Amino acid sequence: MNILKLPTKRNWLKKPKLKLSALLLSGFISPLSLAAEDLSEKYAFSSPDQNIKIKLAWDQGPSPVYQISYQGKTLVTESIIDLRLDGQQSAEHDLVMIAKKRVDETYHLPWGQFNSAHNEYQSATFNLVDKTSQSVISRLEFRVFNNAVAFRHSFESAPELSGDALYEVTDINLQNDGALYSYRGERDPLKLASLKQANDRALQLPAMFFSPNKTVLAIQEAGREETGLIKLKTKTDKKGLSIISEPLAIEQLPKTTSWRLLQISEQAGELITSQAVLNLSPESRIQDTNWIKTGKSFWDWRVRGQSYADHTYALDNESLLRMIDFAANHNMQYVMIDANWYGPEHNKESNPYTEIDGLHIKDLIKQAKQKGIGFILYLNDKASINHDLDELFKTWAEWGAAGVKYGFMKLDGDAKVKKTLKIVELAAKHKLLINFHDQPIVPSGMRRTWPNWVTREAVHGQTDSRRSFTPTGFIEMAHVNALAGPIDMSNGFFKLDGLVESRDYVRSEVYSTVAGEVARTLIIFSGLVILPDAPEEYLAKPDLFEFLQQMPTSWDESRVLSSDITQHIITARRSGEDWFIGAAINEQGGTLPLKLDFLQAGKNYRVKVYADAEDAHFKTNREAYQIFKIEAKKGDLIDLKMAPGGGQAIWISPNNEGNK
């Protein structure tokens, strides 16, 4: 049995024992009059391009069912969609059509993978009613996009019904068996080779299902504000999934669930740049977003302990000043200081209004600001026990800080969701960017609502937890973890040999190549690209560092040109007339074709390639690379030769002399 949230804490994968009389809901939402066309007990509608069709029926059993087809083939067979009182089916539930509409709009994005979003869909809204009492249980809305189906329950004002709850019963029954990948926190995604054989497994979102008919189905949630994260559960000996959600305490109204989002495509890569998650989230609540600037940031954490000829990096002023100076001189926008700068981070008595000996935070912030560099301060959630975050953020903003990296929030369920959003709102109030770390909530498109929420970890960061993802693991995360929105993966190491021995907080090897590291910073989208290495390492490879210097962090257009979750991904992003491309491959390496059919016709382009050396390897020869230039035009073909576990980055710009 699947459930929405209760006011009391309990294991929400198990059904609590509650009682509720259906009669109490009689005044919940007043039923609207039923038009004659809605008496058929069936309804069907399509995406604007007619590729996706959804059918609803409520005439064959106690619960309504839905079915989804894609390009004429059934993808999701008849599946229950319902809410039940106390988890029990006391009466038959029907749907009553109350509204339908078509929306086609375009809106501006202050930053992102695109400069604007196109929101086009067909919608149908129903009252979910108890057939016996005619009381309305919820308002159920469906939206069908050209690449997605979304639905949610909403609720209006009601009398106090203390202790009562509704339970969600939503299934996703697949026509065919196939492989499924799901998010797994700080580990690479969990892979189920056969959904039918994966009996009774609890899975996190987002998830990506690969049907043998070449259709890809991604499952996630959007617009999450008031409820905890939903999960999935496999069924025993069936090709299907159930949505698992917390019980819904119906006295906490008005309320909506998050959108349950099913994204559909023939190409997995197309879903990574889909705008459906954003389109399903509320509009920006920040009226003036001009102060919100994306960028690239240096980060002191992974560098601590590394010695060079004249300096050993530590938590001190000199180390931070070196990073500030380097950032100012090399087209970087931020410097981020990590844990323990105001005392032991996990000690609730540590005071975030002060700093440890040897640090002068306000002076660092001032000097950074004078050089055009924003300074981002780390904060452990423990500080919220003894300190009011509104007052703290106000103080930090007065110091001149540009943002907050927030770590180790220990809550769960809807309490974690609500506190996260409250922190983002407080940060916006004081014009601070936010980057959540240490198992934050998975993105759900709320960066549209709060665009100062520029990134979050939501992924296993490189070298953390004494384990590091493999090249295949990276490709899987680039498909699954990146579905939900911008993530901070901290790619971009230029020193790959001897990291564990020379750094205090590098706990495992980074299995990549240096060219692959550059490509990964482009492939993984983030409003704040965190560079984890020392300035000296970037200075030692200035020709390779050029790509990171030139690469923007907000884009006019983004495309995944080619991808295979088991082998590779190739991503292209455009800023103005320049294109930046990143490609990564698994442990086998290989050569992939790149057709430049996305370039403008009639123009000549300069192409600079930052590639693995011929003998590069993700374990044995990680820092070997080569750079070369060619000229190209629309339709040309480039062979991307990548080392085992490696990658390639490409910068394409108009050849103005050639075009003359």
XYZ file of C-alpha atoms in Angstrom:
660
model
C 0.000 0.000 0.000
C 1.408 3.385 -0.979
C 1.034 6.397 1.198
C 1.150 10.217 1.456
C 2.431 11.985 4.886
C 1.233 11.714 8.486
C 1.821 14.336 11.202
C 3.472 11.729 13.411
C 6.838 10.136 12.643
C 6.682 6.507 11.526
C 8.189 4.064 9.059
C 6.442 5.195 5.895
C 7.181 2.056 3.910
C 4.780 0.304 6.312
C 1.061 1.020 6.547
C 0.080 2.720 9.831
C -3.158 1.666 11.463
C -5.565 4.584 11.181
C -9.293 4.956 11.030
C -11.287 7.480 9.059
C -14.937 7.719 8.203
C -15.592 8.579 4.578
C -18.512 10.641 5.785
C -16.133 13.186 7.336
C -14.924 14.100 3.857
C -18.327 15.111 2.581
C -17.422 18.803 2.723
C -13.816 18.373 1.587
C -14.135 19.883 -1.905
C -17.541 20.681 -3.258
C -18.277 18.535 -6.321
C -18.805 20.487 -9.507
C -21.757 19.765 -11.736
C -21.155 16.915 -14.165
C -21.454 17.738 -17.839
C -23.170 15.244 -20.124
C -19.927 14.433 -21.971
C -18.340 13.239 -18.706
C -20.807 10.407 -18.090
C -18.962 7.881 -20.282
C -16.557 6.830 -17.492
C -13.707 6.894 -20.014
C -11.536 9.697 -21.289
C -8.544 9.910 -23.640
C -6.295 12.756 -24.707
C -2.884 13.261 -26.305
C 0.284 15.293 -26.223
C 0.307 18.328 -28.519
C 2.349 16.388 -31.112
C 0.080 13.318 -30.735
C 3.010 10.981 -29.911
C 1.879 10.295 -26.348
C -1.688 9.196 -25.623
C -3.218 8.627 -22.196
C -6.469 6.794 -21.559
C -8.415 6.962 -18.290
C -11.205 4.628 -17.235
C -13.244 4.207 -14.061
C -15.879 1.673 -15.078
C -14.238 -1.727 -14.549
C -13.173 -1.822 -10.908
C -13.204 0.028 -7.597
C -10.355 2.386 -8.638
C -9.695 4.498 -11.743
C -6.961 3.273 -14.075
C -4.738 4.956 -16.659
C -2.833 3.676 -19.683
C -0.049 5.347 -21.718
C 1.022 4.679 -25.291
C 3.961 6.184 -27.168
C 4.099 6.384 -30.963
C 1.228 3.948 -31.227
C 2.675 1.289 -28.885
C 1.504 0.630 -25.343
C 4.135 1.616 -22.803
C 2.189 1.609 -19.509
C -0.669 -0.892 -19.317
C -3.768 -0.369 -17.153
C -2.521 0.925 -13.799
C -4.436 2.029 -10.713
C -4.364 5.693 -9.713
C -6.262 6.362 -6.495
C -6.330 7.650 -2.914
C -7.812 5.506 -0.173
C -9.087 6.350 3.289
C -7.117 4.474 5.959
C -5.610 2.465 3.097
C -8.879 0.555 2.650
C -11.199 0.494 -0.346
C -14.542 1.176 1.363
C -16.367 2.121 -1.829
C -15.889 2.506 -5.553
C -14.028 5.650 -6.658
C -14.905 7.506 -9.839
C -13.549 10.466 -11.788
C -15.611 13.518 -12.683
C -14.210 15.804 -15.376
C -14.104 19.446 -14.214
C -11.668 21.158 -16.618
C -9.480 20.694 -19.660
C -7.178 23.078 -21.467
C -4.180 23.465 -23.738
C -1.171 25.612 -22.794
C 1.589 26.833 -25.106
C 3.916 29.435 -23.595
C 7.561 30.436 -23.467
C 9.192 32.053 -20.459
C 12.637 33.437 -19.687
C 15.098 31.601 -17.455
C 17.611 33.670 -15.457
C 20.142 30.847 -15.939
C 20.203 27.227 -16.959
C 20.772 24.817 -19.828
C 18.639 27.133 -21.979
C 17.923 30.852 -21.960
C 14.175 30.177 -22.127
C 11.735 27.343 -21.552
C 8.906 26.174 -23.783
C 5.902 24.935 -21.806
C 3.381 23.161 -24.041
C 0.874 20.588 -22.843
C -2.706 19.312 -22.821
C -4.333 19.000 -19.401
C -7.407 17.395 -17.917
C -8.581 17.831 -14.319
C -10.989 15.570 -12.451
C -12.564 15.250 -9.064
C -11.774 11.890 -7.527
C -15.039 10.991 -5.791
C -16.463 8.327 -3.516
C -19.266 6.856 -5.620
C -21.397 5.936 -2.600
C -21.313 9.214 -0.684
C -20.456 11.465 -3.653
C -17.830 13.149 -1.420
C -14.772 14.492 -3.206
C -11.480 12.937 -2.140
C -9.058 15.024 -4.218
C -8.660 17.027 -7.367
C -6.599 14.955 -9.815
C -4.842 16.802 -12.638
C -3.034 15.301 -15.624
C -0.694 17.139 -17.986
C 0.602 15.549 -21.188
C 3.670 17.120 -22.774
C 5.372 16.060 -25.997
C 7.863 14.077 -23.935
C 6.150 13.463 -20.598
C 3.025 12.669 -18.593
C 2.548 14.246 -15.165
C -0.194 13.986 -12.543
C -0.837 15.151 -8.997
C -3.530 15.343 -6.323
C -4.537 18.679 -4.795
C -6.739 19.556 -1.850
C -8.582 22.683 -0.731
C -9.887 23.949 2.629
C -11.469 21.473 4.998
C -12.509 21.261 8.662
C -9.969 20.012 11.221
C -9.678 16.225 10.879
C -6.920 15.538 13.380
C -5.094 12.247 12.949
C -6.811 11.251 9.715
C -4.869 10.325 6.599
C -5.164 9.407 2.946
C -3.025 6.810 1.219
C -1.824 6.916 -2.353
C -2.297 3.875 -4.548
C -0.496 4.523 -7.836
C 1.011 1.823 -10.017
C 3.166 1.956 -13.138
C 2.629 -1.363 -14.931
C 4.911 -1.772 -17.936
C 3.983 -3.522 -21.163
C 7.462 -5.027 -21.509
C 10.199 -6.111 -19.150
C 13.504 -4.253 -19.236
C 16.417 -2.836 -17.261
C 15.972 -0.108 -14.681
C 18.544 2.244 -13.145
C 17.727 4.208 -10.005
C 19.388 6.910 -7.932
C 21.404 5.569 -4.997
C 22.644 8.568 -3.050
C 26.424 8.644 -2.735
C 26.865 5.475 -4.804
C 26.561 4.968 -8.529
C 23.003 4.119 -9.649
C 21.445 0.785 -8.752
C 20.923 -1.392 -11.835
C 18.145 -3.980 -12.128
C 18.693 -6.076 -15.256
C 15.071 -7.280 -15.206
C 12.198 -5.423 -13.603
C 10.108 -8.591 -13.455
C 12.782 -10.467 -11.529
C 13.447 -7.624 -9.057
C 10.971 -8.707 -6.423
C 9.915 -6.277 -3.705
C 12.781 -3.774 -4.014
C 12.534 -0.215 -2.698
C 14.065 2.276 -5.130
C 14.882 5.966 -4.977
C 14.098 8.553 -7.640
C 15.011 9.531 -10.252
C 14.899 6.232 -12.141
C 15.310 5.343 -15.810
C 13.655 2.297 -17.438
C 14.864 0.896 -20.776
C 12.239 -1.000 -22.755
C 13.376 -3.557 -25.359
C 11.400 -1.636 -28.005
C 13.966 1.201 -27.608
C 11.666 3.437 -25.580
C 13.113 5.058 -22.452
C 10.924 5.954 -19.477
C 12.295 8.234 -16.744
C 10.420 8.506 -13.459
C 10.839 11.385 -11.032
C 8.885 14.067 -9.198
C 8.537 17.787 -9.824
C 7.427 20.822 -7.857
C 8.029 19.234 -4.446
C 7.157 21.736 -1.690
C 5.073 20.209 1.096
C 5.612 16.460 1.062
C 8.553 14.124 1.539
C 10.355 12.415 -1.316
C 8.478 9.601 -3.009
C 10.033 6.223 -3.753
C 9.308 3.271 -6.008
C 8.794 -0.372 -5.163
C 9.046 -3.294 -7.551
C 6.335 -5.935 -7.658
C 6.783 -9.669 -7.171
C 6.970 -11.475 -10.546
C 5.459 -8.507 -12.363
C 6.705 -5.913 -14.843
C 5.587 -3.029 -12.706
C 6.277 -0.474 -10.019
C 4.294 1.116 -7.223
C 4.764 4.677 -6.020
C 5.558 4.771 -2.304
C 4.762 8.043 -0.578
C 4.112 9.226 2.935
C 0.598 9.384 4.426
C -1.162 12.672 3.794
C -2.490 14.413 6.916
C -5.544 16.053 5.425
C -5.933 18.673 8.152
C -2.824 20.410 6.779
C -4.626 22.129 3.928
C -4.552 23.547 1.321
C -1.995 21.101 -0.037
C -0.816 19.459 -3.225
C 1.343 16.447 -3.761
C 4.382 16.862 -5.962
C 3.912 16.002 -9.623
C 4.526 12.360 -10.424
C 6.437 12.691 -13.681
C 6.900 10.056 -16.390
C 9.257 11.255 -19.143
C 9.312 9.366 -22.425
C 11.714 9.345 -25.367
C 13.539 7.097 -27.810
C 16.817 8.632 -26.628
C 17.801 8.682 -22.958
C 19.938 11.766 -23.533
C 16.932 13.829 -24.623
C 15.432 13.450 -21.157
C 18.514 14.957 -19.468
C 17.863 18.316 -21.142
C 14.056 18.091 -20.907
C 12.334 21.144 -19.421
C 9.363 19.229 -17.994
C 10.640 19.340 -14.399
C 11.005 23.121 -14.585
C 7.649 23.580 -16.318
C 5.883 21.752 -13.491
C 7.396 23.946 -10.774
C 5.965 27.276 -9.564
C 7.174 30.510 -11.117
C 10.067 32.393 -9.541
C 9.316 33.940 -6.163
C 12.344 36.197 -6.500
C 11.195 39.296 -8.370
C 14.647 40.714 -9.130
C 17.045 37.939 -10.151
C 19.769 40.184 -11.566
C 21.994 39.541 -8.538
C 21.984 35.774 -9.172
C 25.135 34.919 -11.091
C 26.252 31.422 -11.977
C 29.957 30.728 -12.217
C 33.040 28.606 -11.594
C 34.411 28.331 -8.097
C 37.656 27.212 -6.512
C 37.286 25.092 -3.400
C 39.824 24.701 -0.625
C 38.683 21.347 0.864
C 40.355 18.875 -1.533
C 43.549 20.919 -1.654
C 44.291 21.026 2.075
C 47.567 19.308 2.916
C 49.124 19.630 -0.551
C 52.642 21.138 -0.535
C 54.302 23.070 -3.303
C 57.723 24.737 -3.341
C 56.696 27.799 -1.354
C 53.414 26.841 0.256
C 51.391 24.099 1.947
C 47.656 24.519 1.622
C 45.736 24.668 4.892
C 42.751 26.391 6.470
C 44.443 29.796 6.591
C 44.389 33.239 5.024
C 47.350 32.709 2.726
C 45.818 29.625 1.085
C 42.507 31.378 0.470
C 44.213 34.531 -0.852
C 46.144 32.445 -3.376
C 42.864 31.031 -4.634
C 41.226 34.455 -4.755
C 44.104 35.906 -6.771
C 44.133 32.967 -9.163
C 40.358 33.138 -9.647
C 40.504 36.865 -10.377
C 43.209 36.383 -13.003
C 41.693 33.365 -14.786
C 37.994 34.071 -15.457
C 36.662 32.339 -12.346
C 33.827 33.878 -10.362
C 33.898 32.389 -6.849
C 36.012 30.889 -4.073
C 34.400 28.542 -1.556
C 35.732 27.842 1.951
C 34.687 24.524 3.447
C 34.232 23.043 6.925
C 35.795 23.968 10.256
C 36.518 27.624 9.485
C 34.452 28.715 12.508
C 35.285 25.656 14.649
C 34.596 21.903 14.525
C 31.690 21.686 12.102
C 29.756 18.918 13.898
C 29.930 20.674 17.285
C 26.719 22.625 17.875
C 28.670 25.021 20.113
C 30.859 26.211 17.197
C 29.976 29.836 16.487
C 29.475 30.800 12.808
C 29.804 34.495 13.697
C 33.500 33.926 14.483
C 36.527 32.265 12.899
C 39.393 30.072 14.058
C 42.844 31.506 14.761
C 44.727 32.341 11.585
C 41.634 33.246 9.601
C 40.159 36.692 8.972
C 36.966 35.901 7.104
C 35.680 39.447 6.731
C 39.021 40.570 5.282
C 39.030 37.623 2.855
C 35.506 38.428 1.712
C 36.414 42.097 1.285
C 39.550 41.377 -0.744
C 37.684 38.857 -2.891
C 34.910 41.354 -3.574
C 37.407 44.062 -4.541
C 38.765 41.686 -7.185
C 35.335 40.720 -8.503
C 35.262 37.328 -6.795
C 32.306 36.088 -4.748
C 33.128 34.307 -1.479
C 30.994 31.323 -0.409
C 30.876 30.230 3.244
C 30.318 26.696 4.509
C 27.683 26.087 7.194
C 26.929 22.835 9.004
C 23.290 22.216 9.935
C 24.378 21.887 13.584
C 24.678 25.687 13.647
C 20.900 25.999 13.263
C 20.420 24.534 16.761
C 21.774 27.592 18.586
C 21.554 30.265 15.898
C 18.709 31.875 13.993
C 19.491 31.340 10.306
C 17.690 34.510 9.230
C 19.941 36.611 11.459
C 23.037 34.617 10.493
C 22.414 35.013 6.760
C 21.759 38.713 7.293
C 25.127 39.031 9.031
C 26.991 37.076 6.381
C 25.394 39.191 3.652
C 26.519 42.313 5.509
C 30.038 40.894 5.534
C 29.733 40.686 1.733
C 29.427 36.896 1.330
C 28.029 35.694 -2.006
C 26.582 32.358 -0.949
C 26.266 29.453 1.461
C 27.333 25.848 1.160
C 24.992 24.021 3.542
C 25.918 20.570 4.846
C 24.683 17.578 6.839
C 20.988 18.252 7.332
C 19.846 15.181 9.295
C 16.067 15.473 8.927
C 13.964 13.267 6.694
C 10.507 13.228 5.130
C 8.545 16.416 4.629
C 10.417 18.073 7.516
C 13.628 17.963 5.466
C 11.874 19.264 2.361
C 10.297 22.169 4.238
C 13.491 23.142 6.069
C 15.470 22.990 2.828
C 13.060 25.331 1.079
C 12.945 27.667 4.095
C 16.741 27.936 4.013
C 16.666 28.709 0.287
C 14.008 31.371 0.912
C 16.039 32.964 3.725
C 19.124 32.948 1.523
C 17.173 34.652 -1.259
C 15.954 37.275 1.219
C 19.587 38.226 1.879
C 20.750 37.707 -1.738
C 22.845 34.610 -1.083
C 23.350 31.641 -3.392
C 22.784 28.144 -1.981
C 24.665 24.870 -2.574
C 23.378 21.922 -0.482
C 25.699 19.016 0.320
C 25.790 15.765 2.287
C 22.703 13.864 1.110
C 20.430 16.804 0.295
C 16.969 16.287 -1.138
C 16.969 15.323 -4.809
C 16.152 18.236 -7.153
C 12.551 18.601 -8.343
C 12.645 21.741 -10.491
C 12.330 24.157 -7.576
C 15.311 26.135 -8.854
C 12.741 27.790 -11.122
C 10.906 28.936 -7.999
C 14.108 29.828 -6.128
C 16.788 30.477 -8.776
C 19.382 31.265 -6.073
C 19.422 27.480 -5.447
C 22.228 27.006 -7.956
C 23.320 23.437 -7.207
C 23.395 20.574 -4.724
C 25.508 17.475 -4.291
C 22.757 14.836 -4.880
C 25.477 12.557 -6.187
C 28.566 10.769 -4.932
C 31.257 13.452 -5.164
C 34.651 12.351 -6.379
C 36.985 10.940 -3.663
C 34.304 10.937 -0.951
C 33.546 8.168 1.539
C 36.711 6.241 0.649
C 35.215 5.163 -2.648
C 35.118 6.713 -6.081
C 32.877 6.001 -9.005
C 34.177 4.141 -12.027
C 34.080 5.527 -15.592
C 30.915 3.470 -16.145
C 29.526 4.833 -12.880
C 30.067 8.384 -14.104
C 28.161 7.698 -17.331
C 25.304 6.137 -15.377
C 25.131 9.149 -13.049
C 25.265 11.526 -16.009
C 22.054 9.845 -17.197
C 20.224 9.189 -13.907
C 21.369 11.683 -11.249
C 21.529 14.582 -13.700
C 17.903 13.975 -14.781
C 16.565 15.954 -11.852
C 18.610 19.142 -12.238
C 21.976 20.798 -11.603
C 24.351 18.835 -9.369
C 27.727 19.517 -7.791
C 29.975 16.577 -8.674
C 33.270 18.498 -8.271
C 34.866 17.250 -11.468
C 38.003 18.896 -12.799
C 41.050 17.376 -11.085
C 44.266 18.097 -13.001
C 46.459 16.187 -10.541
C 45.412 12.548 -10.775
C 48.571 10.779 -9.645
C 49.390 10.694 -5.942
C 46.269 12.500 -4.782
C 45.535 10.211 -1.855
C 49.076 10.502 -0.518
C 49.333 14.295 -0.813
C 45.889 15.593 0.242
C 44.186 15.517 3.640
C 40.662 15.009 2.297
C 41.183 12.875 -0.800
C 40.232 9.407 0.357
C 40.248 7.406 -2.878
C 41.710 7.447 -6.361
C 40.001 9.409 -9.131
C 39.515 6.988 -12.009
C 39.515 9.289 -14.987
C 41.874 11.010 -17.387
C 42.709 14.686 -17.240
C 40.986 15.281 -20.603
C 38.015 13.334 -19.272
C 37.957 15.539 -16.165
C 37.657 18.634 -18.352
C 34.853 17.031 -20.360
C 32.968 16.036 -17.201
C 32.723 19.660 -16.040
C 30.728 20.353 -19.217
C 28.657 17.164 -19.245
C 27.374 17.591 -15.677
C 25.294 20.761 -15.601
C 25.559 22.985 -12.531
C 24.902 26.624 -11.766
C 28.079 26.540 -9.689
C 30.912 24.521 -11.227
C 33.213 23.580 -8.343
C 36.860 23.058 -9.318
C 38.534 20.861 -6.688
C 42.239 21.229 -7.512
C 45.009 23.635 -6.550
C 45.842 26.702 -8.657
C 49.345 25.269 -9.204
C 47.899 22.205 -10.940
C 45.881 24.308 -13.367
C 48.909 26.534 -14.018
C 50.953 23.428 -14.829
C 48.563 22.592 -17.703
C 47.519 26.053 -18.949
C 46.665 24.866 -22.478
C 44.180 22.366 -21.051
C 42.897 24.812 -18.434
C 41.953 27.146 -21.293
C 38.752 25.144 -21.879
C 37.611 25.691 -18.277
C 38.473 29.381 -18.474
C 36.438 29.869 -21.653
C 33.508 27.611 -20.695
C 30.392 29.504 -19.511
C 28.113 28.125 -16.791
C 24.786 29.296 -18.185
C 23.716 28.465 -21.713
C 21.532 29.488 -24.619
C 21.021 25.891 -25.723
C 21.995 22.375 -24.627
C 21.821 18.999 -26.362
C 22.874 15.444 -25.608
C 24.103 14.465 -29.057
C 24.626 10.788 -28.333
C 24.414 8.562 -25.279
C 24.350 4.961 -24.108
C 23.997 4.464 -20.356
C 26.349 1.469 -20.545
C 29.040 3.114 -22.668
C 29.228 6.865 -23.346
C 27.675 10.316 -23.375
C 28.336 13.311 -25.664
C 26.886 16.687 -24.596
C 26.958 19.978 -26.504
C 26.121 23.404 -25.093
C 25.922 26.739 -26.923
C 26.655 30.242 -25.672
C 26.190 32.863 -28.373
C 27.846 31.429 -31.487
C 30.319 29.247 -29.581
C 29.734 25.567 -28.868
C 31.357 23.600 -26.063
C 31.275 19.794 -26.213
C 32.134 17.156 -23.634
C 32.370 13.405 -24.235
C 33.074 10.597 -21.774
C 33.411 6.850 -22.278
C 33.578 3.678 -20.189
C 36.558 1.495 -19.248
C 36.893 0.053 -22.758
C 37.476 3.397 -24.475
C 36.906 3.741 -28.210
C 36.125 6.088 -31.071
C 32.740 7.760 -31.520
C 31.497 9.826 -34.491
C 30.512 13.456 -33.925
C 28.560 14.989 -36.802
C 28.551 18.770 -36.724
C 25.037 19.126 -38.099
C 24.097 21.540 -35.297
C 26.365 24.313 -36.656
C 25.045 27.203 -38.708
C 25.095 26.613 -42.455
C 27.389 28.739 -44.593
C 29.862 29.508 -41.803
C 33.399 28.316 -41.148
C 34.435 27.371 -37.622
C 37.624 26.940 -35.638
C 37.625 23.700 -33.654
C 39.985 23.178 -30.724
C 40.166 19.631 -29.374
C 41.343 18.758 -25.860
C 41.860 15.014 -26.053
C 43.407 12.002 -24.369
C 46.923 11.177 -25.488
C 47.310 8.029 -27.574
C 48.579 6.079 -24.552
C 46.319 7.635 -21.890
C 44.476 5.321 -19.487
C 42.175 5.997 -16.518
C 44.397 3.988 -14.157
C 47.906 3.786 -15.578
C 48.415 7.050 -17.517
C 45.809 9.535 -16.359
C 47.520 12.882 -16.970
C 48.526 12.346 -20.620
C 46.677 14.595 -23.066
C 47.006 16.308 -26.443
C 45.510 19.443 -27.972
C 45.060 20.161 -31.660
C 43.120 22.497 -33.959
C 41.098 21.902 -37.099
C 38.612 23.849 -39.204
C 35.090 22.670 -39.855
C 31.629 23.536 -41.171
C 28.095 22.255 -40.734
C 27.794 18.552 -41.539
C 31.461 17.679 -41.058
C 32.315 14.524 -39.128
C 34.859 14.377 -36.305
C 36.071 11.100 -34.806
C 36.240 11.353 -31.015
C 39.002 8.987 -29.972
C 38.931 8.438 -26.223
C 41.214 6.413 -23.993
C 39.850 3.716 -21.673
C 37.900 5.612 -19.003
C 38.731 8.902 -20.689
C 37.030 11.711 -22.533
C 37.351 14.637 -24.856
C 36.412 18.319 -24.758
C 35.901 20.540 -27.822
C 35.555 24.287 -28.214
C 34.007 25.461 -31.504
C 33.920 29.146 -32.446
C 33.218 31.028 -35.694
C 36.255 31.657 -37.872
C 35.587 35.319 -38.525
C 38.514 35.692 -40.904
C 37.449 32.630 -42.864
C 33.856 33.810 -42.987
C 34.938 37.146 -44.475
